Coordinates of C-alpha atoms and ligand atoms in Angstrom, one line a residue:
Chain L
X1 CA 50.1 39.1 63.1
X2 CA 53.8 39.2 63.9
X3 CA 55.1 42.4 65.5
X4 CA 58.2 42.8 63.3
X5 CA 58.5 41.4 59.8
X6 CA 61.9 41.8 58.1
X7 CA 61.4 40.7 54.5
X8 CA 64.2 40.2 51.9
X9 CA 66.3 43.0 53.3
X10 CA 69.4 44.1 51.5
X11 CA 71.4 47.1 52.5
X12 CA 74.1 48.5 50.3
X13 CA 76.1 51.6 51.5
X14 CA 77.1 53.7 48.5
X15 CA 80.3 55.6 49.1
X16 CA 81.7 58.6 47.1
X17 CA 85.2 57.3 46.3
X18 CA 85.1 53.7 47.2
X19 CA 83.3 50.5 46.1
X20 CA 79.8 50.2 47.7
X21 CA 79.6 48.0 50.9
X22 CA 77.0 45.3 51.0
X23 CA 76.1 45.3 54.7
X24 CA 73.1 43.0 54.6
X25 CA 72.2 40.5 51.9
X26 CA 68.8 39.0 51.9
X27 CA 67.7 39.0 55.5
X28 CA 64.3 37.6 56.5
X29 CA 63.2 37.5 60.1
X30 CA 59.9 37.5 61.9
X31 CA 59.6 38.6 65.5
X32 CA 56.3 37.9 67.3
X33 CA 54.8 40.1 69.9
X34 CA 56.5 40.0 73.3
X35 CA 59.4 38.0 71.9
X36 CA 63.0 38.6 73.0
X37 CA 65.3 38.0 70.0
X38 CA 69.1 38.4 70.1
X39 CA 71.4 39.0 67.2
X40 CA 75.0 37.8 67.4
X41 CA 77.5 37.9 64.6
X42 CA 81.1 39.0 63.8
X43 CA 82.0 42.7 63.9
X44 CA 80.9 44.5 60.7
X45 CA 78.2 41.9 59.7
X46 CA 75.4 44.5 59.8
X47 CA 73.8 44.1 63.2
X48 CA 73.6 47.8 63.8
X49 CA 72.5 48.3 60.3
X50 CA 69.6 45.9 60.8
X51 CA 68.6 47.7 64.0
X52 CA 68.7 51.1 62.3
X53 CA 66.5 49.8 59.5
X54 CA 63.9 48.5 62.0
X55 CA 64.2 51.9 63.7
X56 CA 63.4 53.6 60.4
X57 CA 66.5 55.8 60.5
X58 CA 67.8 54.4 57.2
X59 CA 66.0 52.7 54.4
X60 CA 66.7 49.4 52.9
X61 CA 68.1 49.0 49.4
X62 CA 65.6 46.2 48.7
X63 CA 63.0 44.5 50.8
X64 CA 60.6 45.8 53.4
X65 CA 60.2 46.0 57.1
X66 CA 56.7 46.0 58.7
X67 CA 55.6 46.7 62.2
X68 CA 52.2 45.2 62.9
X69 CA 51.8 44.8 59.2
X70 CA 52.5 48.4 58.3
X71 CA 55.6 49.3 56.4
X72 CA 58.2 51.3 58.3
X73 CA 58.6 54.8 56.7
X74 CA 60.6 56.5 59.5
X75 CA 61.5 56.6 63.1
X76 CA 58.7 56.7 65.8
X77 CA 58.3 56.5 69.5
X78 CA 56.8 53.0 69.3
X79 CA 60.4 51.8 68.7
X80 CA 62.9 52.9 71.4
X81 CA 66.6 52.4 70.8
X82 CA 69.8 52.3 72.7
X83 CA 72.5 53.2 70.2
X84 CA 75.9 51.5 70.2
X85 CA 77.5 54.9 70.9
X86 CA 74.8 55.9 73.3
X87 CA 73.9 59.1 71.4
X88 CA 73.0 61.1 74.5
X89 CA 72.2 64.8 74.2
X90 CA 75.4 66.4 75.4
X91 CA 73.6 69.6 76.3
X92 CA 71.2 67.9 78.8
X93 CA 72.0 66.5 82.2
X94 CA 71.3 62.9 83.1
X95 CA 67.9 63.9 84.3
X96 CA 67.3 66.1 81.2
X97 CA 68.2 63.2 78.9
X98 CA 66.0 60.7 80.8
X99 CA 63.1 63.1 80.9
X100 CA 63.4 64.2 77.3
X101 CA 61.0 61.7 75.7
X102 CA 58.5 62.2 78.5
X103 CA 58.5 65.9 77.9
X104 CA 58.0 65.4 74.2
X105 CA 55.0 63.3 75.0
X106 CA 53.6 66.2 77.0
X107 CA 53.7 64.5 80.4
X108 CA 53.6 67.1 83.2
X109 CA 56.7 68.0 85.0
X110 CA 56.1 66.3 88.3
X111 CA 55.1 63.0 86.7
X112 CA 58.1 63.3 84.5
X113 CA 60.4 63.7 87.4
X114 CA 59.0 60.7 89.1
X115 CA 59.3 58.4 86.2
X116 CA 62.8 59.6 85.3
X117 CA 63.9 59.1 88.8
X118 CA 62.6 55.6 88.9
X119 CA 64.8 54.7 85.9
X120 CA 67.8 56.7 87.0
X121 CA 67.6 54.7 90.3
X122 CA 67.2 51.5 88.3
X123 CA 70.4 52.0 86.4
X124 CA 72.2 52.9 89.6
X125 CA 72.9 56.5 88.7
X126 CA 71.2 58.0 91.8
X127 CA 73.2 61.2 92.7
X128 CA 74.2 61.9 89.1
X129 CA 71.0 63.5 88.0
X130 CA 72.5 67.0 87.4
X131 CA 75.7 65.8 85.7
X132 CA 76.3 66.4 82.0
X133 CA 77.2 63.3 79.9
X134 CA 80.8 64.4 79.2
X135 CA 81.6 63.9 82.9
X136 CA 80.3 60.3 82.9
X137 CA 82.3 57.2 82.1
X138 CA 81.3 55.1 79.1
X139 CA 79.4 52.6 81.2
X140 CA 77.5 55.4 83.0
X141 CA 76.6 57.0 79.7
X142 CA 75.3 53.7 78.4
X143 CA 73.1 53.3 81.5
X144 CA 71.7 56.8 80.9
X145 CA 70.9 55.8 77.3
X146 CA 69.1 52.7 78.6
X147 CA 67.1 54.7 81.2
X148 CA 66.2 57.3 78.5
X149 CA 64.7 54.6 76.3
X150 CA 62.9 52.7 79.0
X151 CA 61.4 55.9 80.5
X152 CA 59.5 56.4 77.2
X153 CA 58.0 53.0 77.5
X154 CA 58.1 52.0 73.8
X155 CA 56.5 48.7 72.6
X156 CA 59.6 47.6 70.8
X157 CA 63.1 47.9 72.3
X158 CA 66.0 48.0 69.9
X159 CA 69.2 47.5 71.8
X160 CA 72.6 47.7 70.3
X161 CA 75.1 46.1 72.7
X162 CA 73.4 48.0 75.5
X163 CA 75.6 46.4 78.2
X164 CA 78.8 46.4 76.1
X165 CA 80.6 49.2 78.1
X166 CA 79.6 47.9 81.6
X167 CA 81.6 46.1 84.2
X168 CA 80.7 42.5 84.8
X169 CA 78.8 43.1 88.0
X170 CA 76.6 45.9 86.7
X171 CA 76.1 43.9 83.6
X172 CA 74.6 41.0 85.6
X173 CA 72.3 43.3 87.5
X174 CA 71.0 45.1 84.5
X175 CA 70.5 41.8 82.6
X176 CA 68.2 40.7 85.4
X177 CA 66.4 44.1 85.4
X178 CA 65.9 44.0 81.7
X179 CA 64.6 40.4 81.9
X180 CA 62.2 41.5 84.6
X181 CA 61.0 44.5 82.6
X182 CA 60.5 42.3 79.6
X183 CA 58.6 39.7 81.6
X184 CA 56.3 42.2 83.3
X185 CA 55.8 44.9 80.6
X186 CA 55.6 42.5 77.7
X187 CA 58.0 44.1 75.3
X188 CA 59.2 43.0 71.9
X189 CA 63.0 43.1 72.0
X190 CA 65.7 43.0 69.3
X191 CA 68.9 42.8 71.2
X192 CA 72.5 42.9 69.7
X193 CA 75.3 41.5 71.7
X194 CA 78.7 40.0 71.4
X195 CA 78.2 37.9 74.5
X196 CA 76.6 34.6 73.6
X197 CA 75.9 33.7 77.2
X198 CA 74.0 37.0 77.6
X199 CA 72.0 36.2 74.5
X200 CA 71.1 32.8 75.7
X201 CA 70.2 34.0 79.2
X202 CA 68.0 36.8 78.0
X203 CA 66.3 35.7 74.8
X204 CA 63.9 33.2 73.4
X205 CA 65.7 33.0 70.1
X206 CA 69.2 33.8 69.1
X207 CA 69.9 34.8 65.5
X208 CA 73.5 34.0 64.3
X209 CA 74.6 36.1 61.4
X210 CA 77.4 35.4 58.9
X211 CA 80.4 37.6 58.3
X212 CA 79.8 40.5 55.9
X213 CA 77.7 40.6 53.8
X214 CA 75.4 39.8 56.7
X215 CA 72.9 36.9 56.2
X216 CA 71.2 34.8 58.8
X217 CA 73.2 31.6 59.3
X218 CA 71.1 30.0 62.0
X219 CA 68.3 30.7 64.4
X220 CA 68.6 28.9 67.7
X221 CA 65.6 28.4 70.0
X222 CA 66.9 29.4 73.5
X223 CA 63.6 29.7 75.4
X224 CA 64.8 27.9 78.5
X225 CA 62.5 27.6 81.5
X226 CA 63.1 30.3 84.1
X227 CA 64.6 27.8 86.5
X228 CA 66.9 26.2 83.9
X229 CA 70.2 25.1 85.5
X230 CA 73.3 27.1 84.7
X231 CA 74.6 24.1 82.8
X232 CA 71.8 24.2 80.3
X233 CA 72.6 27.9 79.6
X234 CA 76.3 27.1 79.2
X235 CA 75.7 24.2 77.0
X236 CA 73.5 26.2 74.6
X237 CA 75.9 29.1 74.6
X238 CA 78.7 26.6 73.8
X239 CA 76.8 25.3 70.7
X240 CA 76.0 28.8 69.4
X241 CA 79.6 29.9 70.0
X242 CA 80.8 27.0 67.9
X243 CA 78.6 28.2 65.0
X244 CA 79.6 31.8 65.5
X245 CA 83.3 31.1 65.7
X246 CA 83.6 30.1 62.1
X247 CA 82.1 33.4 61.0
X248 CA 84.2 35.5 63.4
X249 CA 87.3 33.8 61.9
X250 CA 86.1 34.7 58.4
X251 CA 85.6 38.3 59.3
X252 CA 88.7 40.5 59.2
X253 CA 88.3 42.8 62.2
X254 CA 88.6 46.3 60.8
X255 CA 90.3 48.4 63.5
X256 CA 88.5 49.7 66.5
X257 CA 84.8 48.9 66.5
X258 CA 84.0 51.9 68.6
X259 CA 85.1 54.2 65.8
X260 CA 82.2 53.2 63.6
X261 CA 78.9 55.0 63.3
X262 CA 76.5 54.1 66.2
Chain C
X1 CA 96.5 87.1 91.1
X2 CA 95.5 86.8 87.5
X3 CA 93.8 90.2 87.8
X4 CA 97.0 91.7 89.0
X5 CA 99.0 90.0 86.3
X6 CA 96.6 91.3 83.7
X7 CA 96.3 94.9 84.9
X8 CA 99.9 95.5 86.1
X9 CA 101.5 95.9 82.6
X10 CA 98.7 98.2 81.7
X11 CA 99.3 100.3 84.7
X12 CA 103.1 100.3 84.1
X13 CA 102.7 101.5 80.6
X14 CA 100.4 104.3 81.7
X15 CA 103.2 105.4 84.2
X16 CA 105.8 105.2 81.5
X17 CA 103.6 107.2 79.1
X18 CA 103.0 109.9 81.7
X19 CA 106.7 110.0 82.5
X20 CA 107.6 110.3 78.8
X21 CA 105.3 113.2 78.2
X22 CA 106.2 115.0 81.4
X23 CA 109.9 114.6 80.6
X24 CA 109.2 116.2 77.2
X25 CA 110.1 113.1 75.2
X26 CA 106.7 113.3 73.4
X27 CA 104.8 116.4 72.3
X28 CA 102.0 116.9 74.8
X29 CA 99.7 118.6 72.3
X30 CA 99.7 115.5 70.0
X31 CA 100.1 112.7 72.6
X32 CA 98.2 113.9 75.7
X33 CA 99.5 112.3 78.9
X34 CA 97.3 110.0 80.8
X35 CA 96.5 112.6 83.4
X36 CA 95.4 115.0 80.8
X37 CA 93.2 112.3 79.2
X38 CA 91.6 111.6 82.5
X39 CA 90.9 115.3 82.9
X40 CA 89.4 115.3 79.4
X41 CA 87.3 112.3 80.4
X42 CA 86.0 114.1 83.4
X43 CA 85.1 117.1 81.3
X44 CA 83.1 114.9 78.9
X45 CA 81.4 113.1 81.8
X46 CA 80.5 116.2 83.7
X47 CA 78.5 117.8 80.9
X48 CA 76.5 114.6 80.5
X49 CA 77.7 114.7 76.9
X50 CA 79.6 111.4 77.0
X51 CA 76.7 109.4 78.4
X52 CA 74.4 110.7 75.7
X53 CA 76.8 109.5 73.0
X54 CA 77.4 106.2 74.7
X55 CA 73.7 105.7 74.9
X56 CA 73.2 106.4 71.2
X57 CA 76.1 104.1 70.2
X58 CA 75.1 101.3 72.4
X59 CA 71.5 101.4 71.1
X60 CA 72.8 101.1 67.5
X61 CA 75.3 98.4 68.4
X62 CA 72.8 96.2 70.3
X63 CA 70.2 96.6 67.6
X64 CA 72.5 95.6 64.8
X65 CA 74.0 92.8 66.8
X66 CA 70.7 91.3 67.9
X67 CA 69.3 91.5 64.4
X68 CA 72.4 89.7 63.1
X69 CA 72.2 87.1 65.8
X70 CA 68.5 86.2 65.0
X71 CA 68.6 86.5 61.2
X72 CA 72.1 84.9 61.0
X73 CA 71.0 81.9 63.0
X74 CA 67.9 81.3 61.0
X75 CA 69.8 81.7 57.7
X76 CA 72.6 79.5 58.8
X77 CA 70.4 76.7 59.9
X78 CA 68.1 77.2 56.9
X79 CA 71.1 76.9 54.5
X80 CA 72.3 73.7 56.2
X81 CA 68.9 72.1 56.1
X82 CA 67.2 73.4 52.9
X83 CA 68.9 73.1 49.6
X84 CA 66.9 75.9 48.1
X85 CA 68.0 78.4 50.8
X86 CA 71.6 77.4 50.3
X87 CA 71.5 77.8 46.6
X88 CA 70.2 81.3 46.9
X89 CA 72.3 82.6 49.7
X90 CA 75.6 80.9 49.3
X91 CA 76.8 82.9 46.2
X92 CA 75.6 86.2 47.9
X93 CA 77.5 85.4 51.1
X94 CA 80.6 84.4 49.2
X95 CA 80.6 87.7 47.4
X96 CA 80.0 89.7 50.5
X97 CA 82.6 87.8 52.5
X98 CA 85.8 89.4 51.3
X99 CA 84.2 92.9 50.9
X100 CA 85.2 95.2 53.8
X101 CA 81.7 96.1 55.1
X102 CA 82.8 99.7 55.9
X103 CA 83.0 100.2 52.1
X104 CA 79.3 100.0 52.1
X105 CA 78.7 102.8 54.7
X106 CA 78.4 105.7 52.2
X107 CA 75.8 103.7 50.3
X108 CA 73.9 102.8 53.4
X109 CA 73.8 106.4 54.4
X110 CA 72.4 107.2 51.0
X111 CA 69.7 104.5 51.5
X112 CA 68.9 104.8 55.2
X113 CA 69.7 108.4 56.0
X114 CA 72.2 109.7 58.5
X115 CA 70.3 108.6 61.6
X116 CA 70.3 105.4 63.4
X117 CA 69.3 103.1 60.6
X118 CA 72.3 103.3 58.4
X119 CA 74.5 102.5 61.4
X120 CA 72.4 99.7 62.6
X121 CA 72.4 98.2 59.1
X122 CA 76.2 98.5 58.8
X123 CA 76.6 96.7 62.1
X124 CA 74.1 94.1 61.1
X125 CA 75.8 93.4 57.8
X126 CA 79.2 93.1 59.5
X127 CA 78.0 90.7 62.2
X128 CA 75.8 88.7 59.9
X129 CA 78.6 86.9 58.0
X130 CA 80.5 85.4 60.9
X131 CA 77.2 84.3 62.4
X132 CA 75.8 82.7 59.3
X133 CA 79.0 81.0 58.3
X134 CA 79.6 79.4 61.7
X135 CA 76.0 78.4 62.2
X136 CA 76.0 76.9 58.7
X137 CA 79.1 74.9 59.3
X138 CA 78.0 73.9 62.8
X139 CA 74.6 72.7 61.7
X140 CA 76.0 70.7 58.8
X141 CA 78.2 68.8 61.2
X142 CA 75.4 67.7 63.6
X143 CA 75.8 63.9 64.2
X144 CA 72.8 62.2 62.6
X145 CA 72.3 59.9 65.6
X146 CA 71.4 62.9 67.8
X147 CA 68.6 63.6 65.3
X148 CA 67.7 59.9 65.3
X149 CA 67.6 59.8 69.1
X150 CA 65.3 62.7 69.2
X151 CA 63.0 61.2 66.6
X152 CA 62.8 57.8 68.3
X153 CA 62.0 59.7 71.5
X154 CA 58.9 61.2 69.9
X155 CA 60.2 64.6 68.7
X156 CA 57.9 66.0 65.9
X157 CA 59.7 67.2 62.8
X158 CA 59.0 70.9 63.4
X159 CA 60.4 70.6 67.0
X160 CA 63.7 69.1 65.9
X161 CA 64.9 72.6 65.0
X162 CA 64.5 73.8 68.5
X163 CA 65.3 70.6 70.4
X164 CA 68.3 69.4 68.4
X165 CA 69.5 71.8 65.8
X166 CA 69.6 74.8 67.9
X167 CA 71.4 73.4 71.0
X168 CA 73.8 71.4 68.8
X169 CA 74.7 74.5 66.9
X170 CA 75.0 76.8 69.9
X171 CA 78.7 76.5 70.3
X172 CA 79.2 77.6 66.7
X173 CA 76.6 80.3 67.0
X174 CA 78.3 81.8 70.1
X175 CA 81.8 81.8 68.6
X176 CA 80.4 83.4 65.5
X177 CA 78.7 86.0 67.6
X178 CA 81.8 86.7 69.5
X179 CA 83.7 87.5 66.3
X180 CA 80.7 89.6 65.2
X181 CA 80.8 91.5 68.5
X182 CA 84.3 92.6 67.9
X183 CA 83.5 93.6 64.3
X184 CA 80.4 95.5 65.4
X185 CA 82.6 98.0 67.3
X186 CA 84.7 98.7 64.2
X187 CA 81.6 99.3 62.1
X188 CA 79.9 101.3 64.8
X189 CA 82.7 103.8 65.1
X190 CA 83.5 104.0 61.4
X191 CA 79.9 104.5 60.4
X192 CA 79.6 107.3 62.9
X193 CA 82.8 108.9 61.6
X194 CA 81.4 109.6 58.2
X195 CA 78.2 111.5 58.8
X196 CA 76.4 111.5 62.2
X197 CA 74.9 113.8 64.7
X198 CA 75.6 111.6 67.7
X199 CA 77.5 108.6 68.9
X200 CA 81.0 107.8 70.1
X201 CA 82.5 107.9 66.6
X202 CA 80.9 111.3 66.1
X203 CA 82.3 112.4 69.5
X204 CA 85.9 111.3 68.6
X205 CA 85.6 113.1 65.3
X206 CA 84.1 116.3 66.6
X207 CA 86.4 116.9 69.7
X208 CA 89.3 116.0 67.4
X209 CA 88.3 118.7 64.9
X210 CA 88.2 121.2 67.7
X211 CA 91.8 120.3 68.6
X212 CA 90.8 118.9 72.0
X213 CA 93.1 115.9 71.8
X214 CA 92.8 115.0 75.5
X215 CA 89.0 114.6 75.1
X216 CA 89.5 112.7 71.9
X217 CA 91.8 110.2 73.6
X218 CA 89.3 110.0 76.4
X219 CA 86.5 109.1 73.9
X220 CA 88.8 106.5 72.2
X221 CA 89.5 105.1 75.7
X222 CA 85.8 104.8 76.3
X223 CA 85.2 102.8 73.1
X224 CA 88.1 100.5 74.0
X225 CA 86.7 100.0 77.5
X226 CA 83.2 99.2 76.3
X227 CA 84.5 96.8 73.7
X228 CA 86.6 95.1 76.3
X229 CA 83.8 94.9 78.8
X230 CA 81.4 93.6 76.2
X231 CA 83.8 90.8 75.2
X232 CA 84.4 89.8 78.8
X233 CA 80.7 89.7 79.5
X234 CA 80.1 87.7 76.4
X235 CA 82.8 85.2 77.3
X236 CA 81.2 84.8 80.7
X237 CA 77.7 84.2 79.2
X238 CA 79.2 81.8 76.7
X239 CA 80.9 79.7 79.3
X240 CA 77.7 79.5 81.2
X241 CA 75.6 78.6 78.2
X242 CA 78.1 75.9 77.1
X243 CA 78.9 74.4 80.5
X244 CA 77.7 71.1 79.1
X245 CA 80.7 71.0 76.8
X246 CA 83.9 69.2 77.4
X247 CA 86.4 71.8 78.5
Ligands
ATP1 N1 77.1 55.0 57.1 C1 77.8 54.0 56.6 N2 78.5 54.2 55.4 C2 79.2 53.3 54.8 N3 79.4 52.1 55.4 C3 78.8 51.8 56.5 C4 78.0 52.7 57.2 N4 77.5 52.2 58.3 C5 78.0 50.9 58.3 N5 78.7 50.6 57.3 C6 79.4 49.4 56.9 O1 78.4 48.4 56.9 C7 79.0 47.2 57.5 C8 78.1 46.8 58.7 O2 78.1 47.8 59.7 P1 77.4 47.6 61.1 O3 77.7 48.8 61.9 O4 76.0 47.3 60.8 O5 78.1 46.3 61.7 P2 77.9 45.7 63.1 O6 77.5 44.2 62.9 O7 77.0 46.5 64.0 O8 79.4 45.7 63.7 P3 79.9 45.8 65.2 O9 79.6 44.5 65.9 O10 81.3 46.1 65.1 O11 79.1 46.9 65.8 C9 80.4 47.5 58.0 O12 81.3 47.0 57.0 C10 80.4 49.0 58.0 O13 81.7 49.5 57.6
MG2 MG1 77.2 47.6 65.6

């Protein structure tokens, strides 16, 4: 049985004093257990919306999402998420944020500390444990969000441009880390990115979406062998970019993307 | 430096005041000079009378204030989250809002007697509104993704209140409480003016009636000082509880 089934999903945002927005229009996608799938598409095409639907935070206008065959009715700790705007708890320190889910699971304090520290070290925030989020840069906050999700060890990772605010070097390091975690811990990942190379490097399949209303334009198999030469990655990325480019040109970029909901 | 800058003008006005009375520019029997006021303060203190009244007033003030904090927070969050609670309480609060709460004091005395309870209830009512309104507004504006984060990290529905709604509303709760704190002193003193057997309002009233204006000024000074100290303390606690906020 597939891990995630997205069946005939349409999402229309009703607005009080404006015409409704059709964010997604007839999306079907099946993700197998332990698969790493990336979503790429122009800004505003509904990538975040799709992730929020799978997370169970919002409900579809039509269609159904199933996890292990059971319809999604709401959020749950089986599906961890890194929001596009990080959504850290501002009243908790870095450590408090990363320990949060562990505490809710009832894991004892010492164990919690140890696990949290492991992930804080992994995202290179050692020394910032007692700092509150407002004192961190965007990239640092994003890494806290990543650590917070990973510490909870969910089976499904929903990641909305989780490396978008990072500098190139940290980004490369964390891409490797994520790939390693995925390889070892066997996670199912739904990963949104604007970086086609990143998508090809990390995932087994890349889903290219159309400009709004978001539909699936093409699904590209990118399951390269671990020792695939750089050139192979580049060539695939080049192909996907060619497809994506048309859609990006179609989409009118509406202002600053960071101003939108998560 | 800031302390000096704060207290120097106060000190200078005291000196000017004393000088004006000594020079006969103001009638000493109606405007007792600072030195006379300090002497009055000493008289009140020596008999133990002042401390007794301060104790009574502080008890009433704290009880009313705490009650308002707890019930106001619950009501504010309840109104923001449950449509039914909002429908019942919103009209009531809207009606109560423009009403000067001191207008209710005679009625409260009728209901609760002339002891502690009528005063506590008056203070409670006065503090309640700013607390409810700011908590209500604050908890309506909680970003939904904070709730989503908590849910996806395994927070049970009944724990959301404590883990997300409460901390997210804390800044609004505390600023509502600070307004309530200032109001509580007004209500305390005015409720003790009307009919009372003890308390600072009663003290101001009774020494005034005896014509001891120096002692009356001293009692007023004590109310002002307690109010000032309470606000300072509250601001300190607030800064500590909200140190996670952007400055
Ligand atoms: N809560 C909402 N209310 C109304 N419209 C919304 C809401 N959330 C998203 N939208 C609209 O739905 C469309 C899809 O938004 P979404 O955030 O899913 O796009 P996205 O693909 O994640 O874009 P980006 O790459 O810029 O993050 C956009 O046009 C957006 O304006
Ligand atoms: Mg998005």
